[in-house]
Coordinates of C-alpha atoms in Angstrom, one line a residue:
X1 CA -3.7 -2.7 0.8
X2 CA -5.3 -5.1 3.7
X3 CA -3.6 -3.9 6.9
X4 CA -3.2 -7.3 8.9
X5 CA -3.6 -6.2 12.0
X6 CA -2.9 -3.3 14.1
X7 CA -1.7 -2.6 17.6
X8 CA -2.0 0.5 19.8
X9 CA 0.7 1.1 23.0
X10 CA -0.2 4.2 25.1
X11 CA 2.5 5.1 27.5
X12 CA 1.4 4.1 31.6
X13 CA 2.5 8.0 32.1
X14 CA -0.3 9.4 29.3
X15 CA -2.4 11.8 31.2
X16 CA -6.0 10.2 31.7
X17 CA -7.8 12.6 29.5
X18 CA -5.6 11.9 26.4
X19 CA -6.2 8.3 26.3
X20 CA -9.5 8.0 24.3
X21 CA -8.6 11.1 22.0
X22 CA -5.2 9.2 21.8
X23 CA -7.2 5.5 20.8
X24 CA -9.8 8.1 18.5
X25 CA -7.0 9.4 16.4
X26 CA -5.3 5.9 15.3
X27 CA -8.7 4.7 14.6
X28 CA -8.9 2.9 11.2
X29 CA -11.8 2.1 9.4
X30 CA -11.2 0.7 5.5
X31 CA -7.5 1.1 6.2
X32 CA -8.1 5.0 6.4
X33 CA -8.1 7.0 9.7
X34 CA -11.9 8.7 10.2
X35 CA -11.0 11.2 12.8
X36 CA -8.6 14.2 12.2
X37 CA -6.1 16.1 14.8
X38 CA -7.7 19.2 14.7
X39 CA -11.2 17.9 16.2
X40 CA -9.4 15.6 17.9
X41 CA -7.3 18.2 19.9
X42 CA -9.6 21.1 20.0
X43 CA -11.5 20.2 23.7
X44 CA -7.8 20.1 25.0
X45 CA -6.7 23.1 23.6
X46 CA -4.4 21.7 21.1
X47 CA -3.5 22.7 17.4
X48 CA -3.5 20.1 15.1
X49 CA 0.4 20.0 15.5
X50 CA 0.5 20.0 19.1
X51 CA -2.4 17.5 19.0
X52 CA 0.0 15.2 16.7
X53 CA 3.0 16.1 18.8
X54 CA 0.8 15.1 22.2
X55 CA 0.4 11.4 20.4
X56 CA 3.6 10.7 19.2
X57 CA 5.2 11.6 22.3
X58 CA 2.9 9.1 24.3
X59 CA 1.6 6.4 22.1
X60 CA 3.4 4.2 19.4
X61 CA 1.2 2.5 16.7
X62 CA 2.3 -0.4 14.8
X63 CA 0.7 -1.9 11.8
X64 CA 1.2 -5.9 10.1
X65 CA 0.6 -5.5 6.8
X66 CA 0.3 -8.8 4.4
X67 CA 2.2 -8.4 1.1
X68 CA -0.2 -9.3 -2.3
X69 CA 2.5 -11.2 -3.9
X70 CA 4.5 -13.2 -2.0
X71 CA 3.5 -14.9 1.5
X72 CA 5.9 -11.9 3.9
X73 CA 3.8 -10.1 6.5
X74 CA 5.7 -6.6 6.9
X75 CA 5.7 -5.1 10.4
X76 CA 6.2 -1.5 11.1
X77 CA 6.0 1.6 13.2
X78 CA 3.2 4.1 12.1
X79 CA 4.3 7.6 13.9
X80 CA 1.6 10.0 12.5
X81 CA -1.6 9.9 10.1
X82 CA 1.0 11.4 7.9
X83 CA 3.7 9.2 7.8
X84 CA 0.8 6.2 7.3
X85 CA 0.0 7.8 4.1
X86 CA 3.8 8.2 2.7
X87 CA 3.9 4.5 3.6
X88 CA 0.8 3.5 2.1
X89 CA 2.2 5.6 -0.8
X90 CA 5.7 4.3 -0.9
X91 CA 4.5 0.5 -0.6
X92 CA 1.1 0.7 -2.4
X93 CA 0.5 0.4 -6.3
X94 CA -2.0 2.4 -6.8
X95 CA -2.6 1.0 -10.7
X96 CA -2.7 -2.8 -9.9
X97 CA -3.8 -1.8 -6.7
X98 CA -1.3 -4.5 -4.9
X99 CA 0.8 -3.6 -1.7
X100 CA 4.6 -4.5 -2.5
X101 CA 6.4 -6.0 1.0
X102 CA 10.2 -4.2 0.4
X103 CA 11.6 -7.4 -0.9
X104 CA 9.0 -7.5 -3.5
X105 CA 9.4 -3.6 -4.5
X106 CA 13.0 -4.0 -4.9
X107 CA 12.6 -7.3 -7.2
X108 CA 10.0 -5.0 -8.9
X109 CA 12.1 -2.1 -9.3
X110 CA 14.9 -4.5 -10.9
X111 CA 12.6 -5.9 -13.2
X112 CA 11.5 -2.4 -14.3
X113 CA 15.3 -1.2 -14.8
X114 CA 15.9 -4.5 -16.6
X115 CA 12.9 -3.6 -19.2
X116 CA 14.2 -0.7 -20.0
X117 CA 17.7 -1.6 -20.5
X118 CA 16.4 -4.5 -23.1
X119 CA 14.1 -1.8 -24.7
X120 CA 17.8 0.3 -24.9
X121 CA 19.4 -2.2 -26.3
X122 CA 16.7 -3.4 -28.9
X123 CA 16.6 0.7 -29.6
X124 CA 20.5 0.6 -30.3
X125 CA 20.6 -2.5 -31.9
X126 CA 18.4 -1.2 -34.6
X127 CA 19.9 2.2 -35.1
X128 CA 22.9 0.3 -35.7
X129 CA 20.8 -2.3 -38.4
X130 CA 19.6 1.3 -40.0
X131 CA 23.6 2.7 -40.5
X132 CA 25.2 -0.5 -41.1
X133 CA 22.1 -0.7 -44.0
X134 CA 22.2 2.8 -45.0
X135 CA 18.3 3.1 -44.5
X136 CA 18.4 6.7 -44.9
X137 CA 19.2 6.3 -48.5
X138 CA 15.7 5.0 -49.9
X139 CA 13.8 8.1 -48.0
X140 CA 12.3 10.5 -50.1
X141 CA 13.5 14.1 -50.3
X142 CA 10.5 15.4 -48.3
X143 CA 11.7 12.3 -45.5
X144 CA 14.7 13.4 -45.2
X145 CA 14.5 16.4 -44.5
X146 CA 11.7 15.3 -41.7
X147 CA 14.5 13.2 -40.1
X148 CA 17.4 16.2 -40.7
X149 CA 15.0 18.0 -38.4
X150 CA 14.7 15.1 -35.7
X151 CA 17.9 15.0 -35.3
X152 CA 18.6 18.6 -35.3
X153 CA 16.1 19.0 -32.6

């Protein structure tokens, strides 16, 4: 996943003090943030929740992200360390290691569903081959009673 570009808005009203603990936290290196809440917040006081609740309330952090498949650049609001790494999950294929715009995961998804509806149909279609041709009949004793207990079970 090769994050585009980023942008960083810190509200006019942020309390001085906040502001480079604010541009710390959203820091990304190798699309990964270094620095955690809980260092982040502890000269102010802050749990890492109230830390996280201090940034959301006065920063907003966007994030372009280019899609590996087809030419879209998806743009969207990050609002926690958190929430970046549901989205990274939700949008990033982890085995072909490609980062799906929505458009592209839906056509994806479709596909997928489609597969497995031809692999239904091909798995009926023969059951129905294997009645129609009574295939059952030419198993041996032993194999039929291997299959009795398939279908039992």
């Amino acid at each position: 996943m090769k994050i585009d570009s980023n942008k960083l808005e810190i509200k006019e009203t942020c309390k001085p003090e906040y502001i480079e603990a604010i541009k710390q936290y959203w820091f990304l290196e190798n699309n990964k943030f270094i620095n955690k809440p809980t260092a982040l917040g502890k000269p102010f006081g802050f749990s890492a929740y109230e830390f996280g609740k201090m940034v959301k309330s006065e920063s907003k952090f966007f994030i372009k992200i280019q899609c590996d498949i087809c030419p879209k650049i998806e743009s969207t609001q990050v609002n926690s360390q958190s929430n970046f790494a549901i989205l990274k999950s939700e949008l990033y294929d982890s085995k072909t290691k490609l980062f799906y715009c929505s458009k592209c995961k839906a056509l994806k998804e479709v596909q997928r569903l489609d597969e497995l509806e031809n692999q239904k149909a091909i798995r009926i279609e023969k059951q129905n081959l294997a009645i129609k041709n009574q295939a059952w009949s030419v198993l041996s004793s032993f194999q039929l009673n291997v299959l009795q207990c398939i279908i039992k079970n």
